C-alpha cells in the first residue's frame, strides 16, 4: 500500500534552507534525505515552477501574484535571502529543473500540485503531470515513480487524465466524510492529511480500505512514533535536523 520512502523533507529541505529551491534539495541530501515533498505552481506564461505562496512578499521580494508574473521576471528574483544571508542569490527553479536534480541525485518525490487559484486548477494539474510523465517515461517500477498530490480535486483529476500511470494522493486538512469515494474516483493510492486532525479511528478506516496514509508536517519525533502506531505509512517534516531520514 505504500512502497515509497517513509520520511520526506518538507519543501525540499525543511526549515534549514529556502523552500522549493535546489538549495533545499542539497540541504536535504546533506542530512541524509533522499525523499522530498515540494510544490508546483504556474507562472503567467504557464511555466511550472517550484513555489508555495500564490504571491510575492514572503519568500520572494516585491509584490504581485505568481500567476500574473512571467517566468522571465521571477527567475531573476532572490529566493534565498529571506531565510538567511548565506542563501542570498538563490533562485527559483522550474519543475523540470527540480525533476532533473532529483533524478540525478536519487531523490524520490512527492509533487504537490498547487494551483494559484481555482481557475488555474486544471491547467496546473495537466502541465505538472505532463512534465513528470515525460521524465519518467518507460519507468514501470511503482516505487520509483513520484506521487502527485494536491488539495485540489480538480487538479488531480486533470493529472489523472493527463498521466494515468502516475500514482496520486488526495490531500486534505480534515478528512471529509466522502474521502473513500473521492479516492476511488481519483484512483488514488493514498490519502494525505494533517496529522493534527487525524485520529486512530480515522487512520484505521483508511488503512482498512487498502490505501496508503501520509501525514504532513510532523516535526516532533514522539508524535511521529505515535502516528506510526496508528498505521500511518509516511510523513514529511521540516525538522530534517531532528528526525533522521531513516527514522521509520
mmCIF file of C-alpha atoms in Angstrom:
data_model
loop_
_atom_site.group_PDB
_atom_site.id
_atom_site.type_symbol
_atom_site.label_atom_id
_atom_site.label_comp_id
_atom_site.label_asym_id
_atom_site.label_seq_id
_atom_site.Cartn_x
_atom_site.Cartn_y
_atom_site.Cartn_z
ATOM 1 C CA UNK A 1 0.000 0.000 0.000
ATOM 2 C CA UNK A 2 2.986 2.344 0.449
ATOM 3 C CA UNK A 3 6.124 1.225 -1.435
ATOM 4 C CA UNK A 4 7.660 4.717 -1.164
ATOM 5 C CA UNK A 5 10.054 6.340 1.326
ATOM 6 C CA UNK A 6 8.603 6.902 4.775
ATOM 7 C CA UNK A 7 10.187 10.198 5.840
ATOM 8 C CA UNK A 8 10.305 13.170 3.432
ATOM 9 C CA UNK A 9 11.934 16.582 3.646
ATOM 10 C CA UNK A 10 9.148 19.171 3.530
ATOM 11 C CA UNK A 11 9.514 21.606 0.599
ATOM 12 C CA UNK A 12 12.950 20.217 -0.174
ATOM 13 C CA UNK A 13 14.996 20.990 2.910
ATOM 14 C CA UNK A 14 12.545 21.738 5.678
ATOM 15 C CA UNK A 15 13.263 24.964 7.548
ATOM 16 C CA UNK A 16 17.039 24.689 7.112
ATOM 17 C CA UNK A 17 17.083 26.058 3.558
ATOM 18 C CA UNK A 18 14.946 28.230 1.277
ATOM 19 C CA UNK A 19 11.872 26.199 0.445
ATOM 20 C CA UNK A 20 11.250 24.798 -3.025
ATOM 21 C CA UNK A 21 14.778 25.507 -4.252
ATOM 22 C CA UNK A 22 17.745 23.439 -5.345
ATOM 23 C CA UNK A 23 19.474 24.646 -2.175
ATOM 24 C CA UNK A 24 16.697 22.911 -0.260
ATOM 25 C CA UNK A 25 17.319 19.611 -2.013
ATOM 26 C CA UNK A 26 21.063 19.932 -1.412
ATOM 27 C CA UNK A 27 20.452 20.576 2.281
ATOM 28 C CA UNK A 28 18.184 17.549 2.464
ATOM 29 C CA UNK A 29 20.912 15.419 0.923
ATOM 30 C CA UNK A 30 23.418 16.714 3.474
ATOM 31 C CA UNK A 31 21.115 15.390 6.190
ATOM 32 C CA UNK A 32 20.665 12.001 4.530
ATOM 33 C CA UNK A 33 17.295 12.704 2.921
ATOM 34 C CA UNK A 34 16.676 11.133 -0.455
ATOM 35 C CA UNK A 35 12.960 11.868 -0.459
ATOM 36 C CA UNK A 36 11.304 15.262 -0.682
ATOM 37 C CA UNK A 37 7.942 16.982 -0.947
ATOM 38 C CA UNK A 38 7.661 20.169 -2.981
ATOM 39 C CA UNK A 39 5.025 22.445 -4.527
ATOM 40 C CA UNK A 40 4.328 23.241 -8.179
ATOM 41 C CA UNK A 41 2.588 26.395 -9.426
ATOM 42 C CA UNK A 42 2.195 28.025 -12.843
ATOM 43 C CA UNK A 43 3.549 31.405 -13.878
ATOM 44 C CA UNK A 44 1.542 33.692 -16.160
ATOM 45 C CA UNK A 45 3.242 32.178 -19.205
ATOM 46 C CA UNK A 46 2.420 28.689 -17.897
ATOM 47 C CA UNK A 47 5.860 27.619 -16.768
ATOM 48 C CA UNK A 48 5.531 25.098 -13.901
ATOM 49 C CA UNK A 49 7.827 26.291 -11.113
ATOM 50 C CA UNK A 50 8.553 25.190 -7.564
ATOM 51 C CA UNK A 51 6.536 27.634 -5.459
ATOM 52 C CA UNK A 52 4.190 27.526 -2.481
ATOM 53 C CA UNK A 53 2.778 31.015 -1.981
ATOM 54 C CA UNK A 54 0.489 32.455 -4.679
ATOM 55 C CA UNK A 55 2.029 35.920 -4.243
ATOM 56 C CA UNK A 56 5.392 37.523 -3.633
ATOM 57 C CA UNK A 57 6.302 39.008 -0.279
ATOM 58 C CA UNK A 58 7.354 36.118 1.959
ATOM 59 C CA UNK A 59 9.940 34.078 0.046
ATOM 60 C CA UNK A 60 10.311 36.465 -2.893
ATOM 61 C CA UNK A 61 10.897 40.235 -2.761
ATOM 62 C CA UNK A 62 8.332 42.691 -4.024
ATOM 63 C CA UNK A 63 4.617 42.361 -4.620
ATOM 64 C CA UNK A 64 2.357 40.662 -7.125
ATOM 65 C CA UNK A 65 0.735 37.345 -7.906
ATOM 66 C CA UNK A 66 2.786 34.466 -9.255
ATOM 67 C CA UNK A 67 0.016 33.665 -11.754
ATOM 68 C CA UNK A 68 0.249 37.212 -13.111
ATOM 69 C CA UNK A 69 4.039 37.273 -13.487
ATOM 70 C CA UNK A 70 6.130 35.747 -16.258
ATOM 71 C CA UNK A 71 8.948 33.328 -15.559
ATOM 72 C CA UNK A 72 11.465 35.741 -17.098
ATOM 73 C CA UNK A 73 10.742 38.125 -14.223
ATOM 74 C CA UNK A 74 10.508 35.561 -11.420
ATOM 75 C CA UNK A 75 13.718 33.793 -12.370
ATOM 76 C CA UNK A 76 15.730 36.952 -11.617
ATOM 77 C CA UNK A 77 14.432 37.335 -8.053
ATOM 78 C CA UNK A 78 16.356 36.349 -4.932
ATOM 79 C CA UNK A 79 14.601 33.334 -3.397
ATOM 80 C CA UNK A 80 17.074 32.724 -0.587
ATOM 81 C CA UNK A 81 17.926 35.929 1.255
ATOM 82 C CA UNK A 82 14.593 35.918 3.120
ATOM 83 C CA UNK A 83 15.776 32.931 5.162
ATOM 84 C CA UNK A 84 19.444 33.688 5.704
ATOM 85 C CA UNK A 85 22.176 35.807 4.147
ATOM 86 C CA UNK A 86 24.134 32.644 3.357
ATOM 87 C CA UNK A 87 21.451 31.768 0.795
ATOM 88 C CA UNK A 88 21.389 35.186 -0.863
ATOM 89 C CA UNK A 89 21.243 34.863 -4.636
ATOM 90 C CA UNK A 90 19.453 31.508 -4.645
ATOM 91 C CA UNK A 91 16.941 31.414 -7.487
ATOM 92 C CA UNK A 92 13.617 29.722 -8.051
ATOM 93 C CA UNK A 93 13.707 26.660 -10.245
ATOM 94 C CA UNK A 94 11.327 25.226 -12.789
ATOM 95 C CA UNK A 95 9.644 21.890 -12.239
ATOM 96 C CA UNK A 96 11.841 20.444 -14.980
ATOM 97 C CA UNK A 97 14.983 21.637 -13.205
ATOM 98 C CA UNK A 98 13.730 20.195 -9.934
ATOM 99 C CA UNK A 99 12.911 16.863 -11.536
ATOM 100 C CA UNK A 100 16.303 16.699 -13.209
ATOM 101 C CA UNK A 101 18.131 17.443 -9.957
ATOM 102 C CA UNK A 102 16.162 14.840 -8.011
ATOM 103 C CA UNK A 103 16.646 12.205 -10.692
ATOM 104 C CA UNK A 104 20.374 12.886 -10.836
ATOM 105 C CA UNK A 105 20.726 12.554 -7.068
ATOM 106 C CA UNK A 106 18.280 9.711 -6.455
ATOM 107 C CA UNK A 107 15.690 11.781 -4.583
ATOM 108 C CA UNK A 108 12.165 10.364 -4.550
ATOM 109 C CA UNK A 109 9.448 12.986 -4.949
ATOM 110 C CA UNK A 110 6.012 13.850 -3.658
ATOM 111 C CA UNK A 111 4.959 16.519 -6.151
ATOM 112 C CA UNK A 112 2.225 18.699 -4.693
ATOM 113 C CA UNK A 113 0.216 20.407 -7.424
ATOM 114 C CA UNK A 114 -0.540 23.872 -6.054
ATOM 115 C CA UNK A 115 -2.882 25.895 -8.288
ATOM 116 C CA UNK A 116 -2.527 29.613 -7.598
ATOM 117 C CA UNK A 117 -6.330 29.892 -7.807
ATOM 118 C CA UNK A 118 -9.272 27.629 -8.621
ATOM 119 C CA UNK A 119 -9.313 28.935 -12.183
ATOM 120 C CA UNK A 120 -5.815 27.501 -12.695
ATOM 121 C CA UNK A 121 -6.548 24.076 -11.226
ATOM 122 C CA UNK A 122 -6.977 22.002 -14.367
ATOM 123 C CA UNK A 123 -4.126 23.582 -16.261
ATOM 124 C CA UNK A 124 -1.738 23.261 -13.327
ATOM 125 C CA UNK A 125 -2.651 19.598 -12.959
ATOM 126 C CA UNK A 126 -2.201 18.953 -16.652
ATOM 127 C CA UNK A 127 1.171 20.643 -17.056
ATOM 128 C CA UNK A 128 2.647 19.287 -13.833
ATOM 129 C CA UNK A 129 1.592 15.737 -14.689
ATOM 130 C CA UNK A 130 2.850 16.129 -18.233
ATOM 131 C CA UNK A 131 6.309 17.235 -17.085
ATOM 132 C CA UNK A 132 6.632 14.397 -14.574
ATOM 133 C CA UNK A 133 5.354 11.807 -17.043
ATOM 134 C CA UNK A 134 7.886 12.891 -19.665
ATOM 135 C CA UNK A 135 10.770 12.497 -17.220
ATOM 136 C CA UNK A 136 9.584 9.064 -16.098
ATOM 137 C CA UNK A 137 8.531 7.630 -19.447
ATOM 138 C CA UNK A 138 9.283 3.929 -19.546
ATOM 139 C CA UNK A 139 9.642 3.554 -15.757
ATOM 140 C CA UNK A 140 7.379 0.727 -14.634
ATOM 141 C CA UNK A 141 8.603 0.208 -11.073
ATOM 142 C CA UNK A 142 5.855 1.720 -8.925
ATOM 143 C CA UNK A 143 8.157 2.602 -6.036
ATOM 144 C CA UNK A 144 10.323 4.762 -8.324
ATOM 145 C CA UNK A 145 7.500 6.940 -9.597
ATOM 146 C CA UNK A 146 6.764 10.277 -7.919
ATOM 147 C CA UNK A 147 3.381 10.614 -6.243
ATOM 148 C CA UNK A 148 1.291 13.558 -7.434
ATOM 149 C CA UNK A 149 -0.725 15.108 -4.618
ATOM 150 C CA UNK A 150 -2.999 18.111 -4.305
ATOM 151 C CA UNK A 151 -5.655 19.764 -2.185
ATOM 152 C CA UNK A 152 -7.403 20.460 -5.492
ATOM 153 C CA UNK A 153 -9.595 17.578 -6.569
ATOM 154 C CA UNK A 154 -9.969 19.175 -9.994
ATOM 155 C CA UNK A 155 -6.203 19.459 -10.449
ATOM 156 C CA UNK A 156 -5.700 15.821 -9.507
ATOM 157 C CA UNK A 157 -8.441 14.699 -11.886
ATOM 158 C CA UNK A 158 -6.706 16.615 -14.665
ATOM 159 C CA UNK A 159 -3.414 14.956 -13.699
ATOM 160 C CA UNK A 160 -5.108 11.562 -13.807
ATOM 161 C CA UNK A 161 -6.437 12.221 -17.302
ATOM 162 C CA UNK A 162 -3.055 13.524 -18.485
ATOM 163 C CA UNK A 163 -0.815 10.873 -16.918
ATOM 164 C CA UNK A 164 -2.954 7.990 -15.640
ATOM 165 C CA UNK A 165 0.058 5.806 -14.827
ATOM 166 C CA UNK A 166 1.435 8.218 -12.238
ATOM 167 C CA UNK A 167 0.293 7.484 -8.660
ATOM 168 C CA UNK A 168 -1.869 10.074 -6.936
ATOM 169 C CA UNK A 169 -2.534 11.081 -3.337
ATOM 170 C CA UNK A 170 -5.546 13.179 -2.346
ATOM 171 C CA UNK A 171 -4.504 15.897 0.085
ATOM 172 C CA UNK A 172 -6.862 17.172 2.780
ATOM 173 C CA UNK A 173 -6.643 19.111 6.020
ATOM 174 C CA UNK A 174 -9.637 17.463 7.682
ATOM 175 C CA UNK A 175 -10.663 14.073 6.306
ATOM 176 C CA UNK A 176 -14.117 14.552 4.725
ATOM 177 C CA UNK A 177 -16.986 12.108 5.057
ATOM 178 C CA UNK A 178 -16.749 11.197 1.359
ATOM 179 C CA UNK A 179 -12.992 10.545 1.403
ATOM 180 C CA UNK A 180 -13.302 6.973 0.155
ATOM 181 C CA UNK A 181 -15.496 7.932 -2.803
ATOM 182 C CA UNK A 182 -13.071 10.695 -3.770
ATOM 183 C CA UNK A 183 -10.076 8.379 -3.592
ATOM 184 C CA UNK A 184 -11.905 5.855 -5.741
ATOM 185 C CA UNK A 185 -12.789 8.484 -8.332
ATOM 186 C CA UNK A 186 -9.183 9.638 -8.458
ATOM 187 C CA UNK A 187 -7.913 6.050 -8.484
ATOM 188 C CA UNK A 188 -5.543 7.314 -5.803
ATOM 189 C CA UNK A 189 -3.010 5.209 -3.963
ATOM 190 C CA UNK A 190 -3.102 7.219 -0.744
ATOM 191 C CA UNK A 191 -4.789 9.798 1.422
ATOM 192 C CA UNK A 192 -2.552 12.674 2.554
ATOM 193 C CA UNK A 193 -3.728 14.588 5.598
ATOM 194 C CA UNK A 194 -2.686 16.788 8.500
ATOM 195 C CA UNK A 195 -1.515 14.768 11.481
ATOM 196 C CA UNK A 196 -3.186 17.363 13.705
ATOM 197 C CA UNK A 197 -6.666 16.284 12.627
ATOM 198 C CA UNK A 198 -6.009 12.554 12.425
ATOM 199 C CA UNK A 199 -7.367 10.087 14.974
ATOM 200 C CA UNK A 200 -6.591 6.400 15.496
ATOM 201 C CA UNK A 201 -10.103 5.540 14.291
ATOM 202 C CA UNK A 202 -9.774 7.514 11.057
ATOM 203 C CA UNK A 203 -6.317 6.093 10.416
ATOM 204 C CA UNK A 204 -7.720 2.606 10.885
ATOM 205 C CA UNK A 205 -10.514 3.247 8.400
ATOM 206 C CA UNK A 206 -8.115 4.463 5.703
ATOM 207 C CA UNK A 207 -5.803 1.505 6.184
ATOM 208 C CA UNK A 208 -8.675 -0.981 6.287
ATOM 209 C CA UNK A 209 -9.861 0.372 2.938
ATOM 210 C CA UNK A 210 -6.500 -0.523 1.434
ATOM 211 C CA UNK A 211 -4.984 2.945 0.961
ATOM 212 C CA UNK A 212 -1.653 4.408 1.934
ATOM 213 C CA UNK A 213 -1.762 7.082 4.638
ATOM 214 C CA UNK A 214 0.625 10.050 4.554
ATOM 215 C CA UNK A 215 0.767 12.923 7.056
ATOM 216 C CA UNK A 216 2.070 16.492 6.994
ATOM 217 C CA UNK A 217 4.003 18.192 8.684
ATOM 218 C CA UNK A 218 5.402 16.200 11.614
ATOM 219 C CA UNK A 219 8.244 17.921 13.472
ATOM 220 C CA UNK A 220 8.259 16.050 16.785
ATOM 221 C CA UNK A 221 9.845 12.562 16.993
ATOM 222 C CA UNK A 222 7.394 11.495 19.711
ATOM 223 C CA UNK A 223 4.435 12.472 17.539
ATOM 224 C CA UNK A 224 5.953 10.606 14.604
ATOM 225 C CA UNK A 225 6.181 7.461 16.726
ATOM 226 C CA UNK A 226 2.606 7.914 17.930
ATOM 227 C CA UNK A 227 1.023 8.145 14.489
ATOM 228 C CA UNK A 228 3.159 5.303 13.229
ATOM 229 C CA UNK A 229 1.458 3.208 15.886
ATOM 230 C CA UNK A 230 -1.872 4.207 14.325
ATOM 231 C CA UNK A 231 -0.808 2.798 10.960
ATOM 232 C CA UNK A 232 0.451 5.962 9.220
ATOM 233 C CA UNK A 233 2.800 4.943 6.417
ATOM 234 C CA UNK A 234 4.860 8.089 5.913
ATOM 235 C CA UNK A 235 5.172 11.779 6.715
ATOM 236 C CA UNK A 236 7.058 14.924 5.752
ATOM 237 C CA UNK A 237 8.972 17.067 8.205
ATOM 238 C CA UNK A 238 10.553 20.495 8.483
ATOM 239 C CA UNK A 239 12.972 19.227 11.123
ATOM 240 C CA UNK A 240 15.364 17.245 8.989
ATOM 241 C CA UNK A 241 17.982 18.093 11.633
ATOM 242 C CA UNK A 242 15.910 16.463 14.360
ATOM 243 C CA UNK A 243 14.239 13.490 12.665
ATOM 244 C CA UNK A 244 16.569 11.113 10.796
ATOM 245 C CA UNK A 245 15.657 10.187 7.229
ATOM 246 C CA UNK A 246 15.630 6.523 8.303
ATOM 247 C CA UNK A 247 13.538 7.170 11.417
ATOM 248 C CA UNK A 248 10.993 4.568 10.254
#
